Short mmCIF file of C-alpha atoms (C1' of nucleotides) in Angstrom, two decimals:
data_model
loop_
_atom_site.label_atom_id
_atom_site.label_comp_id
_atom_site.label_asym_id
_atom_site.label_seq_id
_atom_site.Cartn_x
_atom_site.Cartn_y
_atom_site.Cartn_z
CA MET A 1 0.00 0.00 0.00
CA VAL A 2 1.19 3.41 -0.98
CA VAL A 3 0.13 4.95 2.31
CA LEU A 4 2.30 2.65 4.35
CA ASP A 5 5.26 3.29 2.08
CA VAL A 6 5.10 7.04 2.28
CA MET A 7 4.49 7.00 6.01
CA HIS A 8 7.62 5.01 6.40
CA ASP A 9 9.49 7.77 4.61
CA LEU A 10 7.86 10.69 6.35
CA PRO A 11 9.55 11.53 9.61
CA GLY A 12 7.54 12.14 12.74
CA TYR A 13 3.92 13.10 12.96
CA ASN A 14 2.14 14.21 9.84
CA THR A 15 -1.29 15.45 8.94
CA ALA A 16 -3.56 13.55 6.62
CA GLU A 17 -2.89 16.21 4.04
CA ASP A 18 0.87 15.71 4.29
CA ILE A 19 0.42 12.02 3.81
CA TYR A 20 -1.94 12.61 0.95
CA ASP A 21 0.58 14.87 -0.74
CA ALA A 22 3.37 12.37 -0.32
CA ALA A 23 1.18 9.54 -1.52
CA ARG A 24 0.10 11.51 -4.54
CA HIS A 25 3.72 12.13 -5.33
CA ALA A 26 4.27 8.40 -5.42
CA ASN A 27 1.04 7.70 -7.25
CA PRO A 28 -0.87 10.67 -8.64
CA ASP A 29 -4.12 8.74 -8.73
CA VAL A 30 -4.42 8.33 -4.99
CA ASP A 31 -7.39 10.09 -3.53
CA ARG A 32 -7.78 11.83 -0.22
CA SER A 33 -10.58 9.52 0.77
CA THR A 34 -8.34 6.53 0.24
CA VAL A 35 -5.76 8.06 2.50
CA TYR A 36 -8.33 8.67 5.21
CA ARG A 37 -9.80 5.23 4.86
CA THR A 38 -6.39 3.63 4.97
CA LEU A 39 -5.34 5.63 8.00
CA GLU A 40 -8.48 4.54 9.76
CA LEU A 41 -7.78 0.94 8.88
CA LEU A 42 -4.19 1.16 10.04
CA GLN A 43 -5.28 2.73 13.27
CA SER A 44 -7.66 -0.10 13.94
CA LEU A 45 -4.79 -2.48 13.30
CA ASN A 46 -2.66 -0.52 15.74
CA MET A 47 -0.07 0.14 13.08
CA VAL A 48 -0.71 3.84 13.05
CA LEU A 49 -1.11 6.19 15.93
CA ALA A 50 -3.11 9.39 15.84
CA LEU A 51 -2.19 12.38 17.91
CA GLU A 52 -4.49 15.27 18.53
CA ARG A 53 -3.23 18.54 19.85
CA GLU A 54 -5.39 21.47 20.77
CA GLY A 55 -5.39 24.01 18.00
CA ASP A 56 -3.64 21.67 15.61
CA LEU A 57 -4.70 19.09 13.12
CA ARG A 58 -4.79 15.41 13.75
CA ARG A 59 -1.41 13.91 13.07
CA PHE A 60 -0.50 10.36 12.28
CA THR A 61 2.61 8.32 12.74
CA LEU A 62 3.67 4.76 12.26
CA HIS A 63 3.39 2.87 15.48
CA VAL A 64 6.19 0.38 15.45
CA GLY A 65 8.68 -0.52 18.09
CA HIS A 66 7.16 2.07 20.36
CA ALA A 67 6.07 -0.59 22.76
CA ASN A 68 8.02 0.74 25.68
CA HIS A 69 7.64 4.41 25.04
CA PHE A 70 5.19 7.17 25.55
CA HIS A 71 5.23 10.53 23.89
CA LEU A 72 6.37 13.96 24.90
CA LEU A 73 4.86 16.64 22.71
CA CYS A 74 6.28 20.13 22.73
CA ILE A 75 3.38 22.53 22.68
CA ARG A 76 5.52 25.20 21.10
CA CYS A 77 7.45 23.59 18.27
CA GLY A 78 5.41 20.43 17.93
CA ARG A 79 8.38 18.15 18.32
CA VAL A 80 7.60 14.68 19.59
CA MET A 81 10.03 12.74 21.72
CA ASP A 82 9.82 9.28 23.17
CA ALA A 83 10.22 8.65 26.85
CA ASP A 84 10.59 5.42 28.67
CA LYS A 85 7.50 4.00 30.26
CA GLU A 86 9.42 3.01 33.33
CA MET A 87 9.22 6.62 34.38
CA LEU A 88 5.53 6.15 34.84
CA THR A 89 5.53 3.34 37.32
CA SER A 90 5.18 5.50 40.39
CA LEU A 91 2.51 7.69 38.83
CA GLN A 92 0.72 4.60 37.65
CA ARG A 93 0.73 3.15 41.12
CA ASP A 94 -0.49 6.40 42.70
CA LEU A 95 -3.31 6.90 40.23
CA MET A 96 -4.41 3.35 40.71
CA SER A 97 -4.41 3.48 44.47
CA HIS A 98 -5.90 6.95 44.84
CA HIS A 99 -8.35 7.03 41.95
CA ASP A 100 -8.70 3.47 40.72
CA PHE A 101 -7.53 4.86 37.45
CA GLN A 102 -5.62 2.82 34.95
CA ILE A 103 -3.46 4.78 32.55
CA ASP A 104 -3.91 4.03 28.87
CA LEU A 105 -0.25 3.32 28.25
CA GLY A 106 -0.77 2.72 24.58
CA HIS A 107 -1.74 6.28 23.83
CA LEU A 108 -0.15 8.39 26.49
CA THR A 109 1.10 11.76 25.41
CA ILE A 110 2.33 14.42 27.76
CA ASN A 111 2.43 18.01 26.59
CA GLY A 112 5.06 20.43 27.63
CA LEU A 113 8.13 22.29 26.51
CA CYS A 114 11.29 20.83 25.06
CA ARG A 115 14.57 22.30 26.17
CA GLU A 116 14.98 24.70 23.26
CA CYS A 117 11.48 26.07 23.58
CA ALA A 118 11.72 26.35 27.33
CA ASP A 119 14.89 28.39 26.87
CA ASN A 120 13.29 30.62 24.27
CA THR A 121 10.32 31.18 26.52
CA LYS A 122 12.58 32.36 29.29
CA ASP A 123 14.00 35.01 26.96
CA SER A 124 10.74 36.61 26.02
CA MET B 1 -22.87 36.74 29.92
CA VAL B 2 -25.20 33.94 29.08
CA VAL B 3 -22.38 31.59 28.20
CA LEU B 4 -20.82 31.82 31.61
CA ASP B 5 -24.16 31.25 33.26
CA VAL B 6 -25.01 28.12 31.35
CA MET B 7 -21.53 26.71 31.71
CA HIS B 8 -21.88 27.08 35.42
CA ASP B 9 -24.98 24.91 35.22
CA LEU B 10 -23.66 22.32 32.82
CA PRO B 11 -21.73 19.60 34.56
CA GLY B 12 -18.41 18.40 33.27
CA TYR B 13 -17.04 18.83 29.81
CA ASN B 14 -19.36 19.93 27.07
CA THR B 15 -19.14 20.52 23.38
CA ALA B 16 -19.66 23.91 21.85
CA GLU B 17 -22.95 22.63 20.54
CA ASP B 18 -24.11 21.60 24.02
CA ILE B 19 -23.25 25.00 25.33
CA TYR B 20 -24.95 26.62 22.39
CA ASP B 21 -28.10 24.62 23.01
CA ALA B 22 -28.14 25.50 26.69
CA ALA B 23 -27.46 29.13 25.96
CA ARG B 24 -30.22 29.23 23.38
CA HIS B 25 -32.54 27.77 25.92
CA ALA B 26 -31.79 30.68 28.21
CA ASN B 27 -31.85 33.20 25.40
CA PRO B 28 -33.12 32.04 22.01
CA ASP B 29 -31.34 34.83 20.19
CA VAL B 30 -27.86 33.65 21.04
CA ASP B 31 -25.88 32.63 18.01
CA ARG B 32 -23.35 29.88 17.59
CA SER B 33 -20.70 32.36 16.60
CA THR B 34 -21.22 34.24 19.83
CA VAL B 35 -20.73 31.06 21.77
CA TYR B 36 -17.53 30.28 19.96
CA ARG B 37 -16.25 33.80 20.32
CA THR B 38 -17.06 33.82 23.99
CA LEU B 39 -15.44 30.47 24.58
CA GLU B 40 -12.33 31.73 22.87
CA LEU B 41 -12.34 34.81 25.03
CA LEU B 42 -12.85 32.84 28.20
CA GLN B 43 -10.05 30.52 27.24
CA SER B 44 -7.68 33.40 26.77
CA LEU B 45 -8.70 34.61 30.21
CA ASN B 46 -8.01 31.16 31.57
CA MET B 47 -11.54 30.86 32.84
CA VAL B 48 -12.39 28.05 30.47
CA LEU B 49 -10.41 24.98 29.63
CA ALA B 50 -10.64 23.09 26.36
CA LEU B 51 -10.08 19.40 26.14
CA GLU B 52 -9.48 17.56 22.95
CA ARG B 53 -9.84 13.84 22.75
CA GLU B 54 -9.14 11.70 19.76
CA GLY B 55 -12.29 10.87 17.92
CA ASP B 56 -14.34 13.29 19.94
CA LEU B 57 -15.26 16.92 19.69
CA ARG B 58 -13.56 19.70 21.55
CA ARG B 59 -15.07 20.02 24.99
CA PHE B 60 -15.06 22.96 27.30
CA THR B 61 -15.30 23.34 31.02
CA LEU B 62 -15.07 26.11 33.53
CA HIS B 63 -11.59 26.30 34.92
CA VAL B 64 -11.90 27.37 38.51
CA GLY B 65 -10.14 26.12 41.57
CA HIS B 66 -8.34 23.54 39.50
CA ALA B 67 -5.00 25.05 40.28
CA ASN B 68 -3.56 22.00 41.94
CA HIS B 69 -5.14 19.35 39.81
CA PHE B 70 -4.65 17.66 36.53
CA HIS B 71 -7.19 15.63 34.65
CA LEU B 72 -7.87 11.96 34.28
CA LEU B 73 -10.03 11.24 31.29
CA CYS B 74 -11.70 7.89 30.91
CA ILE B 75 -11.41 6.90 27.27
CA ARG B 76 -14.45 4.72 27.56
CA CYS B 77 -17.13 6.69 29.36
CA GLY B 78 -15.61 10.14 29.00
CA ARG B 79 -15.67 10.85 32.70
CA VAL B 80 -13.15 13.39 33.89
CA MET B 81 -11.61 13.21 37.32
CA ASP B 82 -9.17 15.46 39.05
CA ALA B 83 -5.92 14.17 40.45
CA ASP B 84 -3.44 15.89 42.64
CA LYS B 85 -0.40 17.37 40.96
CA GLU B 86 1.82 16.14 43.71
CA MET B 87 1.64 12.73 42.10
CA LEU B 88 3.61 14.13 39.23
CA THR B 89 6.67 15.29 41.04
CA SER B 90 8.75 12.23 40.39
CA LEU B 91 7.70 12.01 36.76
CA GLN B 92 8.41 15.68 36.38
CA ARG B 93 11.88 15.26 37.78
CA ASP B 94 12.62 12.26 35.57
CA LEU B 95 11.43 13.91 32.38
CA MET B 96 13.45 16.98 33.16
CA SER B 97 16.64 15.13 33.90
CA HIS B 98 16.38 12.58 31.09
CA HIS B 99 14.80 14.64 28.33
CA ASP B 100 15.06 18.28 29.40
CA PHE B 101 11.32 18.25 29.08
CA GLN B 102 9.10 20.46 31.15
CA ILE B 103 5.54 19.25 31.62
CA ASP B 104 2.80 21.71 30.81
CA LEU B 105 1.09 21.39 34.15
CA GLY B 106 -1.67 23.76 33.23
CA HIS B 107 -3.14 21.47 30.61
CA LEU B 108 -2.17 17.98 31.56
CA THR B 109 -4.68 15.28 30.85
CA ILE B 110 -3.99 11.60 31.19
CA ASN B 111 -6.19 9.13 29.37
CA GLY B 112 -7.11 5.79 30.74
CA LEU B 113 -9.85 3.76 32.28
CA CYS B 114 -11.84 4.58 35.36
CA ARG B 115 -12.63 1.78 37.76
CA GLU B 116 -16.06 0.98 36.39
CA CYS B 117 -14.91 0.86 32.81
CA ALA B 118 -11.84 -1.15 33.69
CA ASP B 119 -14.10 -3.68 35.37
CA ASN B 120 -16.44 -3.81 32.41
CA THR B 121 -13.54 -4.32 30.07
CA LYS B 122 -12.38 -7.30 32.05
CA ASP B 123 -15.78 -8.88 31.58
CA SER B 124 -15.83 -8.69 27.83
"C1'" DG C 1 -19.97 -13.62 -8.92
"C1'" DT C 2 -18.89 -11.82 -4.81
"C1'" DT C 3 -15.77 -9.22 -2.00
"C1'" DA C 4 -12.65 -5.59 -1.08
"C1'" DG C 5 -10.66 -1.45 -2.26
"C1'" DT C 6 -10.57 2.61 -5.28
"C1'" DG C 7 -11.51 7.46 -7.50
"C1'" DC C 8 -14.67 10.92 -7.87
"C1'" DA C 9 -17.84 14.12 -6.30
"C1'" DA C 10 -20.69 15.68 -3.08
"C1'" DA C 11 -22.03 16.06 1.56
"C1'" DC C 12 -21.12 16.78 6.37
"C1'" DC C 13 -20.00 19.12 10.54
"C1'" DT C 14 -17.48 22.00 13.40
"C1'" DT C 15 -15.53 26.28 13.49
"C1'" DT C 16 -14.32 30.90 11.54
"C1'" DT C 17 -15.10 35.19 9.23
"C1'" DG C 18 -17.20 39.49 7.08
"C1'" DC C 19 -20.48 42.65 7.66
"C1'" DA C 20 -24.03 45.54 9.23
"C1'" DG C 21 -26.41 46.92 13.28
"C1'" DC C 22 -27.04 47.83 18.03
"C1'" DT C 23 -25.71 49.57 22.73
"C1'" DA C 24 -23.23 51.99 25.91
"C1'" DT C 25 -19.67 54.91 26.87
"C1'" DA D 1 -18.87 59.36 17.43
"C1'" DT D 2 -16.48 55.34 18.87
"C1'" DA D 3 -15.59 50.93 20.56
"C1'" DG D 4 -17.18 46.42 21.55
"C1'" DC D 5 -20.55 42.64 21.02
"C1'" DT D 6 -23.94 40.79 18.63
"C1'" DG D 7 -26.84 38.13 14.94
"C1'" DC D 8 -26.90 36.61 10.51
"C1'" DA D 9 -25.25 34.41 6.60
"C1'" DA D 10 -21.74 32.53 4.29
"C1'" DA D 11 -17.32 30.47 3.96
"C1'" DA D 12 -13.70 27.67 5.40
"C1'" DG D 13 -11.42 23.44 6.39
"C1'" DG D 14 -10.86 18.77 7.62
"C1'" DT D 15 -13.18 14.58 7.22
"C1'" DT D 16 -16.81 11.28 5.72
"C1'" DT D 17 -19.99 9.08 2.60
"C1'" DG D 18 -22.56 7.30 -1.62
"C1'" DC D 19 -21.83 5.39 -5.77
"C1'" DA D 20 -20.15 3.24 -9.70
"C1'" DC D 21 -16.05 0.83 -11.30
"C1'" DT D 22 -12.31 -2.31 -11.14
"C1'" DA D 23 -9.43 -6.10 -9.72
"C1'" DA D 24 -8.83 -10.29 -7.19
"C1'" DC D 25 -10.20 -14.51 -5.35
#
DNA sequence: GTTAGTGCAAACCTTTTGCAGCTAT
DNA sequence: ATAGCTGCAAAAGGTTTGCACTAAC
């Protein structure tokens, strides 16, 4: 499938439109609806992960080998980093014992500021 | 403002449409655009918080007295609970030291399963 | 021949915008 | 008069859907 191919080449998190553009580059006949339908399929197969940020479009990324990571999303530059899930064990335990709440580890994203953006914010 | 009034009466997190409906009930002349504009204003004043969940609409809630809490969102039933920020201190420290990443404490939401939904999931 | 996936076009739905009018300073 | 909100209508923008066609089993 073209969509899988181009997603493999696109770095990071991309909008449906980005993926559509890239796919069309590979095969001009591809339609937007096909891209959306394929993304939906891949999501249901857990091969693609969707990320939604306030004030931004939905973004998609391949979800491979991320088993032991969760995501750090910089709210300023949009960069996404991976962090080790082990860091969550104490939070996990606390939320479970205090709120009977079980973190959805498969889709955890924490928003914040990466180092560069935190530095720039200090300046202003 | 009508919007503030109705939001005070609406429990939890509501879509713009919900708020519009409630506002129209109080004053039939209110327009959708007014609701959106007001919500935007209230957000900029930090009186309203927006929450975006994958596959769901944007939802708004009054943001008062939440200073020391972050949100737990059940991905199954949509319930939102508050959790104490103190639970984050160790995670915060780890993310800072390992990734130079500074959590956006003002807008943190963690997705997962509340107790009821976790129980129901076990059943199925 | 039935199933699955596609392109195309149109629809959908939430949100935004332009504009003219009103209200209060 | 001026500034700020408003309703109204229309547009925008991302996403979904209906349909007819094609290719594969």
